[in-house]
mmCIF file of C-alpha atoms in Angstrom:
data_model
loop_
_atom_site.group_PDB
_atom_site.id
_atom_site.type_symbol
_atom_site.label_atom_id
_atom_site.label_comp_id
_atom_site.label_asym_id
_atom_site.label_seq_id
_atom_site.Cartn_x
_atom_site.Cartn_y
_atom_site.Cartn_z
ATOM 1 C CA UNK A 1 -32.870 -158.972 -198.429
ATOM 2 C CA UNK A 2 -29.999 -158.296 -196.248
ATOM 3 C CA UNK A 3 -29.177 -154.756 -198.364
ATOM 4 C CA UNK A 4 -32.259 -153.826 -197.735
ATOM 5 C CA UNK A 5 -32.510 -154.244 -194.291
ATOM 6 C CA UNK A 6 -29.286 -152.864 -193.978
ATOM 7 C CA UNK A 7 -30.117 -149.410 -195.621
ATOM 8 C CA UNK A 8 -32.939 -149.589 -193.489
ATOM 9 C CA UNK A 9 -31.330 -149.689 -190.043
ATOM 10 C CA UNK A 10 -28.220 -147.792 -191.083
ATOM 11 C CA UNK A 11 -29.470 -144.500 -191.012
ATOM 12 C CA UNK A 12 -31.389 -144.225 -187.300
ATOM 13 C CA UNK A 13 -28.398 -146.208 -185.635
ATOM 14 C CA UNK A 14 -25.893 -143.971 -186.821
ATOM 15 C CA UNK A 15 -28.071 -141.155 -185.851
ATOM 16 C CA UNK A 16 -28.350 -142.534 -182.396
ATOM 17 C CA UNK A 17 -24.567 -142.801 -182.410
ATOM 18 C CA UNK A 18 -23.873 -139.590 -183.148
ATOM 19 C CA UNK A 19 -25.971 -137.988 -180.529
ATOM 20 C CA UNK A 20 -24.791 -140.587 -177.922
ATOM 21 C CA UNK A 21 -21.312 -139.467 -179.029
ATOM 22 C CA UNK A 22 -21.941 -135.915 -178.741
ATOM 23 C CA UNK A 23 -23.552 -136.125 -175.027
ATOM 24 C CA UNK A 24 -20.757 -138.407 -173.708
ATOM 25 C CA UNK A 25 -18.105 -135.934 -175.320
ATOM 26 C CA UNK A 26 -20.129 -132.744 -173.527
ATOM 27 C CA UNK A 27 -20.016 -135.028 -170.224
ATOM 28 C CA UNK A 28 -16.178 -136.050 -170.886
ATOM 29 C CA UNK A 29 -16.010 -131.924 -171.006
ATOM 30 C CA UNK A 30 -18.060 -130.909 -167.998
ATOM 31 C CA UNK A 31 -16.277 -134.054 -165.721
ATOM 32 C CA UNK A 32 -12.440 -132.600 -167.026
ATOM 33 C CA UNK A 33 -13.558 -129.296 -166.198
ATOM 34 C CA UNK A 34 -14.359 -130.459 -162.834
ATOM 35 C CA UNK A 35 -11.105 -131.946 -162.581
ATOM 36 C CA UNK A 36 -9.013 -129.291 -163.769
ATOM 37 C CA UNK A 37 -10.622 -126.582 -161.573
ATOM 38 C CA UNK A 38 -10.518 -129.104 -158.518
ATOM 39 C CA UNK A 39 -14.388 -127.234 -158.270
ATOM 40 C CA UNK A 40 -17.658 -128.824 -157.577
ATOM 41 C CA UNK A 41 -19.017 -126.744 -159.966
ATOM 42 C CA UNK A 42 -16.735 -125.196 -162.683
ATOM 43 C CA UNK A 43 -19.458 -122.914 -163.874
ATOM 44 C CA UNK A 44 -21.754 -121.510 -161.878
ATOM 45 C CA UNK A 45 -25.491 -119.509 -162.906
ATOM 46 C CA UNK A 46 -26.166 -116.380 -160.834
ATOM 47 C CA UNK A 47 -29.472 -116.765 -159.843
ATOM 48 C CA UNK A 48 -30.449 -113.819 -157.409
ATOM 49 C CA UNK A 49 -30.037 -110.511 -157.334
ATOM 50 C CA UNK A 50 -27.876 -110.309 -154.052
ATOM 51 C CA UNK A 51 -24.542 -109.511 -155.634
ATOM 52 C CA UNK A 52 -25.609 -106.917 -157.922
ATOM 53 C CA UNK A 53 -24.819 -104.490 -159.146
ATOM 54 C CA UNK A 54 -21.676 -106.423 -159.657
ATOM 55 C CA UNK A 55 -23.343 -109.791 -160.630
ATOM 56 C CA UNK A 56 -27.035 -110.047 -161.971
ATOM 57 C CA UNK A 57 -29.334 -113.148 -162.673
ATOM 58 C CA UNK A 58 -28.455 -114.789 -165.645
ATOM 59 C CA UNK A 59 -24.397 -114.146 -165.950
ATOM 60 C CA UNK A 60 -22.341 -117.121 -165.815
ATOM 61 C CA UNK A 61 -19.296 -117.324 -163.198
ATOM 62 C CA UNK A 62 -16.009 -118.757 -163.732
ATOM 63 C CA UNK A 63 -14.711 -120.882 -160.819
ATOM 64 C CA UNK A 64 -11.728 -122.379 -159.726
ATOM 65 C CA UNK A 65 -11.535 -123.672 -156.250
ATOM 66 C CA UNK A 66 -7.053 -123.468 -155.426
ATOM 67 C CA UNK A 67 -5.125 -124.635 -152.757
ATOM 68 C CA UNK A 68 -4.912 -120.882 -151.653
ATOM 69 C CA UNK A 69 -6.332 -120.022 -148.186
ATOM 70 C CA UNK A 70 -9.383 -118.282 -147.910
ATOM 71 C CA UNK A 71 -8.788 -114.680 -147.714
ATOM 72 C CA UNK A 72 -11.052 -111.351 -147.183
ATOM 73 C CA UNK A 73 -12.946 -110.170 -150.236
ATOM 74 C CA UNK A 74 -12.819 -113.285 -152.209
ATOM 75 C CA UNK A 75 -15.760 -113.943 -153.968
ATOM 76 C CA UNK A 76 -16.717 -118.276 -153.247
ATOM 77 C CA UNK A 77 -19.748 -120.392 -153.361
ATOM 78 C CA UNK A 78 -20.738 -121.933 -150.646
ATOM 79 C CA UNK A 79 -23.771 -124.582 -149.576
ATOM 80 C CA UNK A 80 -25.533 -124.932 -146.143
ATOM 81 C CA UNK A 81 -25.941 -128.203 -145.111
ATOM 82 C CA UNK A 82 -29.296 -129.161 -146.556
ATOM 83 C CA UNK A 83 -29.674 -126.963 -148.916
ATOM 84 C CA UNK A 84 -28.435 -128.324 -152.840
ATOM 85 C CA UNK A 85 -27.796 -124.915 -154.652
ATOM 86 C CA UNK A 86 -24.838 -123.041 -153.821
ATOM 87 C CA UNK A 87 -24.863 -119.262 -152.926
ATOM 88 C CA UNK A 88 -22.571 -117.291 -154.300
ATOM 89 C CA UNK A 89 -21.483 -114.161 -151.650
ATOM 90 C CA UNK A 90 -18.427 -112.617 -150.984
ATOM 91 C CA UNK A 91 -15.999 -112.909 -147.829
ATOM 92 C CA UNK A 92 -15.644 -110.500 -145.205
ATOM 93 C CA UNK A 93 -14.670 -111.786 -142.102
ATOM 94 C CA UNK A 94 -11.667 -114.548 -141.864
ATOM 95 C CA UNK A 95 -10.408 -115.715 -138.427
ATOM 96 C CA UNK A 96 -7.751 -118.259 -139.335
ATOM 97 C CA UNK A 97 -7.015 -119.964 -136.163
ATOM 98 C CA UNK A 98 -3.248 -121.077 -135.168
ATOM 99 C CA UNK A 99 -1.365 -124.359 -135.693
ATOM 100 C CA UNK A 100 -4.657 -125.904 -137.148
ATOM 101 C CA UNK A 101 -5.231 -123.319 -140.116
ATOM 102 C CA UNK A 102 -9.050 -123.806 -140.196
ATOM 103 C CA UNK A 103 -11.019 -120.797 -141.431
ATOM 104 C CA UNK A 104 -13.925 -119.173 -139.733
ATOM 105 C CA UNK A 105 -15.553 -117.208 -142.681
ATOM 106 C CA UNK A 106 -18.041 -114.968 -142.968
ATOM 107 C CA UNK A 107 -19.718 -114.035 -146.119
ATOM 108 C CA UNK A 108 -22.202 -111.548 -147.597
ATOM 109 C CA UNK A 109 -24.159 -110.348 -150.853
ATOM 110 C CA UNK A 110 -22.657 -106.626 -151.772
ATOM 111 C CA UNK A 111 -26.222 -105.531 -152.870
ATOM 112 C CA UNK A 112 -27.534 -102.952 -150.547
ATOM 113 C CA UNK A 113 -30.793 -104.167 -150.431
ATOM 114 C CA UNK A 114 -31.204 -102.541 -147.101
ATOM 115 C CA UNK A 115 -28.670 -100.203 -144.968
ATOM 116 C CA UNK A 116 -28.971 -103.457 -141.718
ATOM 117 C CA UNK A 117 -25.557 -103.397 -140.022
ATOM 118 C CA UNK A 118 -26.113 -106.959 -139.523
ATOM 119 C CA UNK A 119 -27.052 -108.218 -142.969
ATOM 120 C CA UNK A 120 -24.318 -110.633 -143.265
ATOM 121 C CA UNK A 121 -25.056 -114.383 -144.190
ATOM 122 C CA UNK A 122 -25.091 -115.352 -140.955
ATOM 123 C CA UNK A 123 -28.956 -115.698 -141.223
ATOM 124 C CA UNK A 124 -28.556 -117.905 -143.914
ATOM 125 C CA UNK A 125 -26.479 -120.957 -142.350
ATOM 126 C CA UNK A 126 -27.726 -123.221 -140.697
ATOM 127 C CA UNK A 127 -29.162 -122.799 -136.869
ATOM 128 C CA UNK A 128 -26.408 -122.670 -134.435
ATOM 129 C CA UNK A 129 -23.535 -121.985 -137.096
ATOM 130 C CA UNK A 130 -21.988 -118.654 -136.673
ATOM 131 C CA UNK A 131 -19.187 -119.441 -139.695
ATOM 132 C CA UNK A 132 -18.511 -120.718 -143.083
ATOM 133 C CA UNK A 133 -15.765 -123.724 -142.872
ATOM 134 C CA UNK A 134 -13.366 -124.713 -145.712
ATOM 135 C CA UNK A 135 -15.597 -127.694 -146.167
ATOM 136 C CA UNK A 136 -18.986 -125.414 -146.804
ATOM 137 C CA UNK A 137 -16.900 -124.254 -149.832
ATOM 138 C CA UNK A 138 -17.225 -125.481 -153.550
ATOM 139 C CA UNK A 139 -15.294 -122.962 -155.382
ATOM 140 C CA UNK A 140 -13.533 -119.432 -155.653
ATOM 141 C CA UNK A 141 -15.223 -117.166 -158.756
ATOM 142 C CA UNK A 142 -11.516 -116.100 -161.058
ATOM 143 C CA UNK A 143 -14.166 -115.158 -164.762
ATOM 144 C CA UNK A 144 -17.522 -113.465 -165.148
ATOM 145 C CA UNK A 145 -19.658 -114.008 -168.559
ATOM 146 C CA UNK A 146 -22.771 -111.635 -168.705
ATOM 147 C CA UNK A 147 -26.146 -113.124 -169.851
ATOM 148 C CA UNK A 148 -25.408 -116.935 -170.667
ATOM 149 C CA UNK A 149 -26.896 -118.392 -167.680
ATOM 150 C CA UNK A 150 -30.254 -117.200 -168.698
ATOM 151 C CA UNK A 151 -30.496 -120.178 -170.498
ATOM 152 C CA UNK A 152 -29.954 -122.428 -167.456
ATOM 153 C CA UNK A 153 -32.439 -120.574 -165.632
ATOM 154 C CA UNK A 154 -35.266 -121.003 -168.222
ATOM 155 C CA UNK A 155 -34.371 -124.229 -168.727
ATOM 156 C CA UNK A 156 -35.225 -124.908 -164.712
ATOM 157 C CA UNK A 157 -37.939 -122.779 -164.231
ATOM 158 C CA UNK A 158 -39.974 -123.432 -167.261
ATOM 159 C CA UNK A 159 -39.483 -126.867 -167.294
ATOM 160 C CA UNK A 160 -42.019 -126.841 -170.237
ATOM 161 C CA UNK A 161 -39.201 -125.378 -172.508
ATOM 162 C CA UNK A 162 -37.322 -128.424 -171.805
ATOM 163 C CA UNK A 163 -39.978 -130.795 -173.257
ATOM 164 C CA UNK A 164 -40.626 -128.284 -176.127
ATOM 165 C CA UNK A 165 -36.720 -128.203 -177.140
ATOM 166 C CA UNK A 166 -36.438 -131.808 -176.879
ATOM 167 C CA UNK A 167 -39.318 -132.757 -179.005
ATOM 168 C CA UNK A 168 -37.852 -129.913 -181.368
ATOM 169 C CA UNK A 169 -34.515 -131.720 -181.820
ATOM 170 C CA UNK A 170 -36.144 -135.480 -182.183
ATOM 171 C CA UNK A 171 -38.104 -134.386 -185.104
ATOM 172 C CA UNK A 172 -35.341 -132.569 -186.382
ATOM 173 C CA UNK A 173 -33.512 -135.984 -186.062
ATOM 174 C CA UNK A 174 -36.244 -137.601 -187.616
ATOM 175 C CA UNK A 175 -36.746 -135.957 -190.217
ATOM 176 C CA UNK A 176 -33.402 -134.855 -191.185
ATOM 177 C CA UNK A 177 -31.975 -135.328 -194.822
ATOM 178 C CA UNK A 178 -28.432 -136.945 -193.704
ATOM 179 C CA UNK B 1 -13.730 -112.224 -176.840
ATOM 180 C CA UNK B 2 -13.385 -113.358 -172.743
ATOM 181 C CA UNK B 3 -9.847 -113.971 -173.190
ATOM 182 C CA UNK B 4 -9.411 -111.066 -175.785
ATOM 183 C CA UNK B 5 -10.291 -108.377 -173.162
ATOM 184 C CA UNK B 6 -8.757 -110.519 -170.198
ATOM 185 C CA UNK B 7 -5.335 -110.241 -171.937
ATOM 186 C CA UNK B 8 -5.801 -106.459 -172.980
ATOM 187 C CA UNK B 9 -6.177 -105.925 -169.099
ATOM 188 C CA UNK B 10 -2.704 -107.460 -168.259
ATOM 189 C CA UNK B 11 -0.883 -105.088 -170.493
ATOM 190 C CA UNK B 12 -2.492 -101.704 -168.110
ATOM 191 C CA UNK B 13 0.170 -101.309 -164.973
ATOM 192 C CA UNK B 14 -2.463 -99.758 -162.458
ATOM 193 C CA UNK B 15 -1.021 -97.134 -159.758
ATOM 194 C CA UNK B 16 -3.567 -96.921 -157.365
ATOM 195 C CA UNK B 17 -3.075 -94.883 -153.673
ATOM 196 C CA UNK B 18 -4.880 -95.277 -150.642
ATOM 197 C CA UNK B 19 -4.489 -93.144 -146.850
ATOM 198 C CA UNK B 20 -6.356 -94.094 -143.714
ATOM 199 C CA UNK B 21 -6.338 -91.885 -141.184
ATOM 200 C CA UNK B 22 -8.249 -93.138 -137.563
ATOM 201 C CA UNK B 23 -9.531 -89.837 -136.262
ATOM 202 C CA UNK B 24 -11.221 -91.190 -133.232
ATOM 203 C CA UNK B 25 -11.831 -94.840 -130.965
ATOM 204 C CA UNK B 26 -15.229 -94.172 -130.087
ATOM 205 C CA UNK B 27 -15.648 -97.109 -127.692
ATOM 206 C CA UNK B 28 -14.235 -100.469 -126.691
ATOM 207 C CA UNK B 29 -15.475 -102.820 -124.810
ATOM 208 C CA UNK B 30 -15.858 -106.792 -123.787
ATOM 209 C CA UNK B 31 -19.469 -107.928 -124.934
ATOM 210 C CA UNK B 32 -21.292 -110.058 -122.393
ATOM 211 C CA UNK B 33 -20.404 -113.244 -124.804
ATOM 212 C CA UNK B 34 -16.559 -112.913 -124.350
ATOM 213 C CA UNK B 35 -15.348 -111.107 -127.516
ATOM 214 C CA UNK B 36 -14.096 -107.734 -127.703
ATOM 215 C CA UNK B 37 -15.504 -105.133 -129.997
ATOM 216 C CA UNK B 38 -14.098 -101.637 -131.266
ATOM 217 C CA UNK B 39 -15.915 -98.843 -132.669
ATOM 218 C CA UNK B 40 -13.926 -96.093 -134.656
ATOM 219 C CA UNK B 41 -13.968 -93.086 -137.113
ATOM 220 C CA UNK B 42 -11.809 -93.492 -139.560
ATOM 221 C CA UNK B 43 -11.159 -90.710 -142.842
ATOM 222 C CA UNK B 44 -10.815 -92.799 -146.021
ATOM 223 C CA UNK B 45 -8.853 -91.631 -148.984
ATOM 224 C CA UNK B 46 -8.232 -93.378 -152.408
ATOM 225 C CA UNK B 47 -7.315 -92.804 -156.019
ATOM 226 C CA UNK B 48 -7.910 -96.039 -157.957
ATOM 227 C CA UNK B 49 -8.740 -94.260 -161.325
ATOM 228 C CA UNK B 50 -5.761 -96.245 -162.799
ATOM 229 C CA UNK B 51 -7.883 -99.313 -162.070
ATOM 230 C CA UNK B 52 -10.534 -98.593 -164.828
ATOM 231 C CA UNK B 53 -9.823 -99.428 -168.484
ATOM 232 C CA UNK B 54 -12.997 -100.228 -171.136
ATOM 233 C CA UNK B 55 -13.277 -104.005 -169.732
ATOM 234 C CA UNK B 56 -13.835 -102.506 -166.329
ATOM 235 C CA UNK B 57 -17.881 -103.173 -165.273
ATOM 236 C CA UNK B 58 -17.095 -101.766 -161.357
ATOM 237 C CA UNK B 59 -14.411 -101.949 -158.433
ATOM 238 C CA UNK B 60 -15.512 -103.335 -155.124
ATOM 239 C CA UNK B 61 -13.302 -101.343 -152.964
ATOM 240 C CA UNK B 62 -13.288 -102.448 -149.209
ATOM 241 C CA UNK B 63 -11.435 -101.440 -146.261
ATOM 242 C CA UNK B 64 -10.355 -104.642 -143.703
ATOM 243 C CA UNK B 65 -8.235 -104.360 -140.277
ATOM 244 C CA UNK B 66 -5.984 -107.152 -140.160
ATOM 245 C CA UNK B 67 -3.934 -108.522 -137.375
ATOM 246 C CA UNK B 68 -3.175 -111.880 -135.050
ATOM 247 C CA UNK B 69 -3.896 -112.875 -132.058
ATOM 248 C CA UNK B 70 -2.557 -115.658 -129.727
ATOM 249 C CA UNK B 71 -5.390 -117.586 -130.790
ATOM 250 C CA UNK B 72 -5.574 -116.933 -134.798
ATOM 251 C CA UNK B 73 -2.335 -116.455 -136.938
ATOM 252 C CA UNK B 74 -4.604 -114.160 -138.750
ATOM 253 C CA UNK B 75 -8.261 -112.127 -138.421
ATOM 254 C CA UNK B 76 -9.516 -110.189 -141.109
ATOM 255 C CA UNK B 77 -11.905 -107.634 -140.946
ATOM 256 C CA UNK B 78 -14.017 -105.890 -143.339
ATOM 257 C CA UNK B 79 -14.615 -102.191 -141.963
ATOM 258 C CA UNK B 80 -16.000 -100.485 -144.952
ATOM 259 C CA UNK B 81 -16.856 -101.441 -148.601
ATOM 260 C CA UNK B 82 -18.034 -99.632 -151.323
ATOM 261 C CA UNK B 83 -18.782 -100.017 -155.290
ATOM 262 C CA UNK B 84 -17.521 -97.487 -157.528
ATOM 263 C CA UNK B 85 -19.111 -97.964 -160.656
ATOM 264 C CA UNK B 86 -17.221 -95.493 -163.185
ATOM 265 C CA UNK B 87 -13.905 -93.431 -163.496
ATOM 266 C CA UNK B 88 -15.216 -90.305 -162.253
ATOM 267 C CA UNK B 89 -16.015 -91.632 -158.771
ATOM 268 C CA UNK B 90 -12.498 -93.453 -158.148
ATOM 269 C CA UNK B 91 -10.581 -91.105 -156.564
ATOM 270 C CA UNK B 92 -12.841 -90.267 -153.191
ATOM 271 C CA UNK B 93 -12.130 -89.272 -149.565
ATOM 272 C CA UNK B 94 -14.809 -90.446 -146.885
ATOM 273 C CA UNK B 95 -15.204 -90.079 -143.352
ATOM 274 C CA UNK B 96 -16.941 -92.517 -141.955
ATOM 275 C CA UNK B 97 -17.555 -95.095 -138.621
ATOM 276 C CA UNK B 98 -16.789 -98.517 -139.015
ATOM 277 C CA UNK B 99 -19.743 -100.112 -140.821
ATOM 278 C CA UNK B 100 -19.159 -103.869 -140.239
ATOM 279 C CA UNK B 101 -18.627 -104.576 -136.625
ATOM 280 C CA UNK B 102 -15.187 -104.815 -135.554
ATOM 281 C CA UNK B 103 -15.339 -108.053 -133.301
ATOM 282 C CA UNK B 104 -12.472 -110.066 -132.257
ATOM 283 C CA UNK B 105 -12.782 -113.576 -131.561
ATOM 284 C CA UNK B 106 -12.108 -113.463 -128.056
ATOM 285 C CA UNK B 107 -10.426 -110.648 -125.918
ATOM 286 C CA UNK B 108 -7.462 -110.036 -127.241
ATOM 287 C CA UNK B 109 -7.708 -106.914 -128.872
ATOM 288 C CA UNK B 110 -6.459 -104.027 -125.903
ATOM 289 C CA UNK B 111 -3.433 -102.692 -126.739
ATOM 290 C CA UNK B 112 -3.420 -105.022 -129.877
ATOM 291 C CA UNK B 113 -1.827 -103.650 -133.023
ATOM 292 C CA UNK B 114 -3.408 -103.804 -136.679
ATOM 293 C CA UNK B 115 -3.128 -103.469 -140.260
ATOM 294 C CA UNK B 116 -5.575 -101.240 -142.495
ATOM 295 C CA UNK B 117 -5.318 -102.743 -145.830
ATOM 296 C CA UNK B 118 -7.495 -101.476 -148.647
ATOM 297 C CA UNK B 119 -8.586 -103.967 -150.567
ATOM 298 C CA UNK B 120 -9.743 -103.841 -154.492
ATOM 299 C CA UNK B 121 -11.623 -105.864 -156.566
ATOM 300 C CA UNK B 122 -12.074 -105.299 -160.396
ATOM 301 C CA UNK B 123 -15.033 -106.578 -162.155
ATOM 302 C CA UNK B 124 -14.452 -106.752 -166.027
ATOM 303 C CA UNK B 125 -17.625 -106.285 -168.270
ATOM 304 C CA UNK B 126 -16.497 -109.824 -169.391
ATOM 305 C CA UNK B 127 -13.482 -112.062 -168.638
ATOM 306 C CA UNK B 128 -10.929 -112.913 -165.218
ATOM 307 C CA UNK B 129 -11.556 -110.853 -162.545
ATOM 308 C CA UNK B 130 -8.605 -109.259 -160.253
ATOM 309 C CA UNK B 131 -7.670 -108.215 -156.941
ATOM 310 C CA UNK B 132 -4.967 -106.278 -155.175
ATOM 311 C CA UNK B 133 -4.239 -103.931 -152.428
ATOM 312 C CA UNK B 134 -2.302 -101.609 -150.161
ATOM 313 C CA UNK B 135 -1.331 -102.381 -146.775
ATOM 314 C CA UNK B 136 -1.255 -99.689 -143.955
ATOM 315 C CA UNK B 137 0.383 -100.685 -141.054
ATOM 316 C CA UNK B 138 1.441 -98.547 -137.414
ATOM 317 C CA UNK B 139 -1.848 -98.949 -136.108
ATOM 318 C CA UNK B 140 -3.221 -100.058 -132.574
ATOM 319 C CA UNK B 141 -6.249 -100.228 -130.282
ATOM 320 C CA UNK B 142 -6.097 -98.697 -126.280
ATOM 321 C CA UNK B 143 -4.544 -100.230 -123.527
ATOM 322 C CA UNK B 144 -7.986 -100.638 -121.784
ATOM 323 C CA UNK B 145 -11.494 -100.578 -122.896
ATOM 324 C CA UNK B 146 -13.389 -97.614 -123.012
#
């Protein structure tokens, strides 16, 4: 009676195992890149077009946030207060001020989506703020992967594919010969 | 394959050039909220051609004035940029205004004396990006606005 029971149970709770091992490992992964990098976000998704045609929707950035200052032409990502996803842009304006060392940054997307003088980002932070600080900064972009973010981005914006994906891989579990 | 193409790019020893020639201040002034502001034309030379190998996707070239102030040990200023998206365009002359705005943060740019530094950026199909450049120095703005 207790074989049998035992057979019974075996299979499902090591199957439940595994995957729980497998999602803590990829969060043990994610949480040591975060560490290493000292970034917010080691990997980043490019989701608009306002860097191209350098960096389109869907590639994957590398980032890496160092105890180097901020300095012209450095390509960071950056969030406004309120505002969850980060931007990625490029600096260039720094005014590093003396004694202190703060930054006043500027940034702005290298697409020339129209010839304005005055498209910098300065539109895009929030009312009243005329620069980037150090601590509007989550990371510095060092790598650039084409493509793999598309995944991320269908994943968020057809949330259906989610549900469909997951189902996928629970009857696979099910019904799986191991 | 990222760190296959990365490392291939160390072994190329790039030897770009750069001149900057400022033909002409075409005004200066103090705007009515306190900072100063320069306008010049400026001729732009560069041969990065040594910059491209087959990981290369594009090179964001820019052009920033640099210099300090009593107030900030250092401004930087973008001037001009650019994207040059294949060998055959990298070595280029220009002549050109300044098309960022040249704005100090304060007044403390007459007579002030700057750096033109050309800045590079490569962007590699896939892997680490890099940056360099080439600083131009013996520059500096009027005694007085104009």
């Amino acid at each position: 009676m207790k074989r049998a029971i035992d057979t019974m149970f075996r299979k499902p709770i090591t199957q439940l195992v595994s995957m729980g091992m497998v999602i803590t490992s990829a969060l043990m992964i994610w949480k040591g890149l975060m560490c290493i990098t000292g970034s917010e976000a080691p990997i980043v998704v490019v989701l608009s077009g306002s860097m191209e045609p350098g960096f389109k929707r869907g590639d994957i950035l590398f980032m890496h946030m160092s105890k180097d200052p901020i300095r012209i032409g450095d390509i960071l990502s950056f969030k406004v207060d309120g505002h969850e996803i980060p931007i990625l842009h490029r600096v260039i304006k720094v005014h590093e001020h003396q004694n202190t060392g703060e930054v006043d940054v500027l940034t702005k997307g290298n697409a020339y989506l129209n010839n304005n003088r005055f498209g910098d980002d300065m539109f895009l932070y929030a009312q009243d703020q005329m620069w980037l600080k150090q601590h509007h900064i989550t990371g510095r972009a060092i790598g650039f992967l084409p493509y793999v973010g598309w995944v991320t981005i269908i994943l968020t914006e057809q949330p259906i594919i989610k549900y469909i994906l997951i189902g996928a891989l629970g009857l696979l579990a099910v019904f799986s010969k191991e | 394959m990222c760190a296959i193409a990365s490392i291939s790019d160390n072994f190329s020893s790039p030897s770009p050039t750069s001149q900057v020639q400022v033909l002409n201040i075409n005004w200066f002034r103090n705007k009515p909220d306190g900072d100063d502001e320069v306008s010049m034309t400026m001729n732009i030379s560069a041969d990065l051609q040594s910059l491209f190998t087959w990981n290369t996707k594009q090179v964001f070239v820019f052009l920033a004035a640099e210099y300090e102030t009593p107030q900030n040990s250092l401004n930087q200023v973008s001037l001009w940029d650019g994207i040059i998206p294949a060998k055959e365009h990298a070595k280029f002359y220009i002549h050109t205004t300044n098309k960022y705005r040249f704005v100090d943060q304060g007044s403390n740019l007459r007579g002030r004396d700057f750096n033109l530094t050309l800045h590079w950026h490569v962007m590699p199909k896939t892997g680490k990006m890099f940056a360099d450049k080439i600083v131009m120095t013996g520059f500096y703005l009027p005694q007085s606005y104009r």
